[in-house]
Short mmCIF file of C-alpha atoms in Angstrom, two decimals:
data_model
loop_
_atom_site.label_atom_id
_atom_site.label_comp_id
_atom_site.label_asym_id
_atom_site.label_seq_id
_atom_site.Cartn_x
_atom_site.Cartn_y
_atom_site.Cartn_z
CA MET Q 57 132.44 -11.20 -23.66
CA GLU Q 58 129.93 -8.93 -25.54
CA ARG Q 59 131.44 -5.63 -26.58
CA TRP Q 60 129.13 -2.79 -25.39
CA SER Q 61 129.03 -1.49 -28.56
CA GLU Q 62 127.24 -4.73 -29.83
CA ARG Q 63 124.84 -4.71 -26.85
CA ILE Q 64 124.28 -1.01 -27.78
CA HIS Q 65 123.22 -1.85 -31.57
CA ALA Q 66 121.14 -4.95 -30.38
CA VAL Q 67 119.00 -2.55 -28.04
CA ALA Q 68 118.77 -0.08 -30.80
CA GLN Q 69 117.29 -2.23 -33.29
CA ARG Q 70 114.95 -3.69 -30.99
CA ALA Q 71 114.01 0.06 -29.63
CA LEU Q 72 113.61 1.06 -33.49
CA VAL Q 73 111.13 -1.66 -34.04
CA ARG Q 74 108.85 -0.97 -30.79
CA GLY Q 75 109.12 3.05 -31.86
CA ALA Q 76 111.08 3.74 -28.41
CA LEU Q 77 114.24 5.27 -30.35
CA GLU Q 78 113.41 8.15 -32.59
CA PRO Q 79 116.40 9.05 -35.09
CA ILE Q 80 116.69 12.46 -36.44
CA ALA Q 81 117.44 13.11 -39.81
CA THR Q 82 119.44 16.42 -40.37
CA ASP Q 83 120.29 18.48 -43.40
CA ALA Q 84 123.73 19.61 -42.91
CA ILE Q 85 126.37 22.50 -44.44
CA GLU Q 86 129.93 21.50 -44.46
CA ARG Q 87 132.27 24.48 -43.79
CA CYS Q 88 136.17 25.04 -43.36
CA GLU Q 89 137.13 28.12 -41.52
CA HIS Q 90 140.43 28.79 -40.76
CA GLY Q 91 141.56 25.13 -41.09
CA PHE Q 92 138.78 23.97 -39.30
CA PRO Q 93 136.20 21.77 -40.67
CA PHE Q 94 132.56 22.75 -39.32
CA VAL Q 95 129.53 20.44 -39.83
CA LEU Q 96 126.22 22.53 -39.23
CA ARG Q 97 123.32 20.60 -39.08
CA TRP Q 98 119.32 21.62 -38.85
CA VAL Q 99 117.76 19.34 -36.25
CA SER Q 100 113.84 20.09 -36.70
CA THR Q 101 113.39 18.23 -33.12
CA LEU Q 102 115.11 20.42 -31.40
CA ALA Q 103 112.39 22.95 -31.59
CA ARG Q 104 110.36 20.59 -29.95
CA LYS Q 105 112.13 19.74 -27.06
CA PRO Q 106 110.93 21.76 -23.72
CA PRO Q 107 113.70 24.24 -22.18
CA PRO Q 108 116.13 22.63 -19.84
CA ALA Q 109 114.71 21.53 -16.39
CA SER Q 110 115.74 22.99 -13.18
CA THR Q 111 117.02 20.84 -10.65
CA GLN Q 112 113.87 20.62 -9.14
CA GLU Q 113 111.85 20.13 -11.83
CA SER Q 114 114.51 17.51 -12.86
CA LYS Q 115 113.63 15.56 -10.16
CA ARG Q 116 109.82 15.16 -10.59
CA HIS Q 117 109.76 15.47 -14.31
CA ASN Q 118 113.38 13.22 -15.13
CA PRO Q 119 113.74 10.87 -17.97
CA PHE Q 120 116.72 9.17 -16.38
CA LEU Q 121 114.30 8.24 -13.14
CA PRO Q 122 114.11 5.86 -14.44
CA PRO Q 123 114.95 5.68 -17.81
CA GLU Q 124 112.66 3.92 -20.56
CA PRO Q 125 113.12 0.39 -20.33
CA GLU Q 126 113.68 -0.26 -23.99
CA LEU Q 127 116.15 2.51 -24.09
CA THR Q 128 118.27 0.87 -20.89
CA VAL Q 129 121.53 -1.25 -22.29
CA GLY Q 130 122.24 -2.18 -18.92
CA ALA Q 131 123.98 -1.53 -15.69
CA LEU Q 132 127.87 -0.10 -15.60
CA GLY Q 133 128.94 -0.64 -12.30
CA ALA Q 134 127.00 0.19 -9.13
CA ARG Q 135 126.49 3.75 -9.73
CA HIS Q 136 125.79 4.13 -13.62
CA LEU Q 137 123.29 2.75 -16.19
CA VAL Q 138 123.91 2.53 -20.22
CA VAL Q 139 120.94 4.34 -21.87
CA LEU Q 140 120.57 5.14 -25.60
CA ASN Q 141 119.97 8.75 -26.47
CA LYS Q 142 116.16 8.79 -27.52
CA TYR Q 143 116.33 11.13 -30.44
CA PRO Q 144 119.82 10.38 -31.70
CA VAL Q 145 121.32 12.42 -34.64
CA PHE Q 146 124.38 9.78 -34.49
CA SER Q 147 123.57 6.04 -34.61
CA GLY Q 148 124.75 4.74 -31.43
CA HIS Q 149 124.95 7.99 -29.50
CA THR Q 150 124.78 6.68 -25.85
CA LEU Q 151 124.28 8.25 -22.30
CA ILE Q 152 126.06 7.02 -19.24
CA VAL Q 153 123.42 8.34 -16.35
CA THR Q 154 123.50 7.98 -12.78
CA ARG Q 155 121.23 5.49 -11.16
CA ASP Q 156 119.94 7.98 -8.68
CA PHE Q 157 119.94 12.05 -9.05
CA GLU Q 158 123.61 13.80 -9.31
CA PRO Q 159 123.69 17.25 -10.33
CA GLN Q 160 125.30 17.93 -13.86
CA THR Q 161 127.02 20.50 -12.30
CA ALA Q 162 128.59 19.05 -9.37
CA PRO Q 163 132.28 17.66 -9.98
CA LEU Q 164 132.77 14.34 -11.75
CA SER Q 165 134.31 11.77 -9.99
CA GLY Q 166 136.74 8.81 -10.75
CA ASP Q 167 134.16 6.55 -11.09
CA ASP Q 168 132.36 8.34 -13.68
CA PHE Q 169 135.65 8.38 -15.68
CA LEU Q 170 136.02 4.42 -15.05
CA ALA Q 171 132.27 4.40 -16.76
CA TRP Q 172 133.16 6.19 -19.84
CA TYR Q 173 136.06 3.66 -19.95
CA ALA Q 174 134.12 1.02 -20.92
CA LEU Q 175 132.58 2.74 -23.90
CA LEU Q 176 136.34 4.98 -24.87
CA ALA Q 177 137.99 1.65 -24.95
CA GLU Q 178 136.07 0.79 -27.89
CA GLY Q 179 137.06 3.75 -29.53
CA GLY Q 180 134.60 7.11 -30.10
CA LEU Q 181 134.28 9.99 -28.57
CA GLY Q 182 133.16 10.87 -24.83
CA PHE Q 183 131.62 14.51 -24.27
CA TYR Q 184 130.17 16.36 -21.06
CA ASN Q 185 128.23 19.42 -20.98
CA GLY Q 186 129.11 20.94 -17.67
CA GLY Q 187 125.60 22.79 -17.12
CA GLU Q 188 123.30 24.52 -19.25
CA ILE Q 189 125.32 27.43 -20.23
CA ALA Q 190 127.37 24.70 -21.30
CA GLY Q 191 124.79 23.36 -23.45
CA ALA Q 192 123.28 20.71 -20.90
CA SER Q 193 119.42 19.82 -21.55
CA GLN Q 194 119.09 17.88 -18.41
CA SER Q 195 120.25 18.45 -14.79
CA HIS Q 196 120.57 14.85 -14.08
CA ARG Q 197 123.98 13.50 -14.76
CA HIS Q 198 124.72 12.37 -18.05
CA LEU Q 199 128.29 11.48 -19.64
CA GLN Q 200 127.77 10.84 -23.53
CA TRP Q 201 129.45 8.84 -25.97
CA ILE Q 202 129.37 8.52 -29.60
CA PRO Q 203 130.74 5.42 -32.19
CA ASP Q 204 133.73 5.92 -34.05
CA GLY Q 205 132.26 7.25 -38.20
CA HIS Q 206 130.45 10.20 -37.25
CA LEU Q 207 132.94 12.65 -36.82
CA GLY Q 208 135.77 12.40 -39.61
CA LYS Q 209 139.72 11.89 -38.49
CA GLU Q 210 140.61 15.29 -40.12
CA GLN Q 211 137.71 17.09 -38.24
CA LEU Q 212 139.06 15.68 -34.87
CA HIS Q 213 142.82 15.91 -35.13
CA ALA Q 214 141.96 19.63 -35.95
CA PHE Q 215 140.06 20.31 -32.78
CA LEU Q 216 141.43 17.71 -30.43
CA PRO Q 217 144.98 17.61 -31.56
CA PRO Q 218 147.29 15.68 -29.81
CA GLY Q 219 150.33 17.67 -27.71
CA GLU Q 220 151.30 18.30 -24.12
CA THR Q 221 149.88 19.58 -21.08
CA GLY Q 222 148.38 22.95 -21.00
CA TRP Q 223 146.54 25.23 -23.23
CA ALA Q 224 146.27 23.75 -26.46
CA GLU Q 225 147.08 25.63 -29.56
CA LEU Q 226 143.50 26.73 -30.73
CA PRO Q 227 142.12 30.13 -31.10
CA TRP Q 228 139.70 29.19 -28.03
CA ALA Q 229 140.85 28.67 -24.60
CA ALA Q 230 140.73 24.44 -24.30
CA TRP Q 231 142.87 22.80 -21.32
CA ARG Q 232 144.69 19.74 -23.20
CA GLU Q 233 145.74 16.46 -21.06
CA PRO Q 234 147.20 13.55 -22.82
CA LEU Q 235 145.71 9.87 -21.38
CA PRO Q 236 147.36 6.99 -21.00
CA LEU Q 237 146.31 5.00 -23.69
CA TYR Q 238 147.31 1.68 -22.94
CA ALA Q 239 146.16 1.73 -19.17
CA GLU Q 240 142.88 -0.21 -18.55
CA GLY Q 241 140.19 -0.12 -16.61
CA ALA Q 242 140.68 1.54 -13.18
CA ASP Q 243 143.83 2.43 -13.66
CA TRP Q 244 142.55 4.71 -17.05
CA GLY Q 245 139.82 5.98 -14.77
CA ALA Q 246 141.96 7.27 -11.80
CA ALA Q 247 144.57 8.85 -14.33
CA ALA Q 248 141.49 10.61 -16.61
CA HIS Q 249 140.14 11.84 -13.02
CA ARG Q 250 143.51 13.36 -12.49
CA ALA Q 251 144.11 15.01 -15.86
CA TYR Q 252 140.44 16.40 -15.24
CA CYS Q 253 141.81 17.81 -11.73
CA THR Q 254 144.39 19.14 -13.28
CA ALA Q 255 142.27 21.10 -15.58
CA LEU Q 256 140.15 22.09 -13.06
CA ALA Q 257 143.35 23.90 -11.15
CA ALA Q 258 144.15 25.34 -14.34
CA MET Q 259 140.79 27.71 -14.10
CA GLY Q 260 141.43 28.18 -10.24
CA TRP Q 261 138.41 25.21 -9.35
CA ARG Q 262 138.50 23.09 -7.01
CA PRO Q 263 137.19 19.26 -7.53
CA ASP Q 264 135.39 18.93 -4.17
CA ALA Q 265 133.00 22.16 -4.66
CA SER Q 266 129.65 21.41 -4.35
CA GLN Q 267 128.95 22.95 -7.92
CA LEU Q 268 131.43 24.24 -10.89
CA PRO Q 269 130.73 27.15 -13.19
CA PRO Q 270 129.96 25.87 -16.63
CA TYR Q 271 132.44 24.11 -18.78
CA ASP Q 272 132.68 21.48 -21.76
CA LEU Q 273 134.85 18.09 -21.83
CA LEU Q 274 135.84 16.46 -24.93
CA LEU Q 275 137.56 12.76 -24.66
CA GLN Q 276 139.15 9.92 -26.41
CA LEU Q 277 141.07 7.26 -25.07
CA ASP Q 278 144.42 9.29 -25.26
CA ARG Q 279 143.09 12.88 -24.86
CA LEU Q 280 141.10 15.47 -22.74
CA PHE Q 281 139.97 18.48 -23.64
CA PHE Q 282 138.78 20.81 -21.04
CA ILE Q 283 136.69 24.19 -22.30
CA PRO Q 284 135.72 26.59 -19.73
CA ARG Q 285 132.24 28.23 -21.00
CA ARG Q 286 130.44 31.92 -20.20
CA VAL Q 287 127.89 31.82 -23.13
CA GLU Q 288 125.04 29.24 -24.12
CA ARG Q 289 124.19 30.40 -27.77
CA LEU Q 290 125.37 31.45 -31.04
CA ALA Q 291 123.24 33.33 -33.17
CA GLY Q 292 120.33 31.96 -31.04
CA VAL Q 293 121.61 28.26 -30.90
CA SER Q 294 122.49 26.39 -28.11
CA VAL Q 295 126.04 25.04 -28.40
CA ASN Q 296 127.40 22.20 -26.66
CA ALA Q 297 130.18 20.20 -26.40
CA LEU Q 298 130.05 18.93 -30.00
CA GLY Q 299 130.53 22.34 -31.11
CA TYR Q 300 134.02 22.67 -29.95
CA ALA Q 301 134.79 19.29 -32.30
CA GLY Q 302 133.24 21.12 -35.12
CA SER Q 303 129.52 19.88 -34.99
CA LEU Q 304 126.88 22.40 -34.66
CA PHE Q 305 122.99 21.55 -34.12
CA ALA Q 306 120.01 24.26 -35.05
CA SER Q 307 116.81 24.05 -34.59
CA SER Q 308 115.47 26.02 -37.79
CA PRO Q 309 116.47 26.60 -41.48
CA GLU Q 310 116.73 30.06 -40.65
CA LYS Q 311 119.14 29.85 -37.31
CA LEU Q 312 121.17 27.10 -39.51
CA ARG Q 313 121.63 30.11 -41.95
CA ALA Q 314 122.10 32.58 -39.36
CA LEU Q 315 124.97 30.62 -38.22
CA ALA Q 316 126.53 29.83 -41.23
CA ALA Q 317 126.77 33.67 -41.71
CA LEU Q 318 129.18 34.02 -38.58
CA ASP Q 319 132.87 33.52 -38.18
CA LEU Q 320 132.52 30.08 -36.42
CA VAL Q 321 136.04 30.36 -34.70
CA GLU Q 322 135.40 33.57 -33.53
CA GLY Q 323 132.14 32.28 -32.36
CA LEU Q 324 133.53 29.64 -30.24
CA CYS Q 325 135.92 31.95 -28.82
CA THR Q 326 133.02 34.35 -27.71
CA LEU Q 327 130.95 30.99 -26.07
CA GLY Q 328 134.28 30.85 -23.79
CA TRP Q 329 137.25 32.50 -23.85
CA PRO Q 330 139.96 33.06 -26.45
CA ARG Q 331 143.21 31.11 -25.69
CA ALA Q 332 145.38 34.08 -25.24
CA GLU Q 333 143.61 35.35 -22.74
CA LEU Q 334 143.39 32.70 -20.42
CA ALA Q 335 146.98 31.56 -20.97
CA SER Q 336 148.28 34.64 -20.31
CA GLY Q 337 146.65 34.58 -16.86
CA LYS Q 338 143.64 37.38 -17.50
CA ARG Q 339 139.83 36.36 -16.88
#
């Protein structure tokens, strides 16, 4: 059976030839701060993107209803489609979108995690921006995945350290849940959804709520990190879940320099909470 990564690569090559896929070239600054390796990138296309759309606007002007045929890799179960990111910074950057409109701010389901498993089983990093304040640029539900090789092992180990359930030993508040590396398919999806619900409970949030406060998710096959958010921007730069994996994206050289002048570890704490504050039950 053809692997998803192979299908994604084949569709990307065709989309490149036809001009449907528009990769973004970036300039980057690497920094190591308090033991955390950051990569700051200037992504010029971000300056041309429209602001995040409201729910009603997304229903009228929604790039996922339907997605561009030349960017669509295929169906993933009854509820999701696999679609290429039209403007990828990382080659192979892929979205898992719901066929019908579902809000990005509603709780994730077991089906969402089962869909994620199909790509995570081949490696890489999954991430999710739960709402505009968490860095989401579209209100239609979209899970994201980037393949191995774009974020270094040292970077991932620093930002997503292995360990037991609870607030991870990081300066910012990030709830960590181990996932069953050797589980497959529906078993892994169910376990990941339980881990997600445990993280919600740590914040006092209900998994059956119609809408959740803003948060980011980072996950690999063996671990999930949940980061509650309060603020979207750092030095005028919108920060999504990848910021908590050490990757930040500015829309101009000036904003890149403004980011580089900050204490980024302190900045990530201000976008969410300092770990000590939530670990002590204060919020």
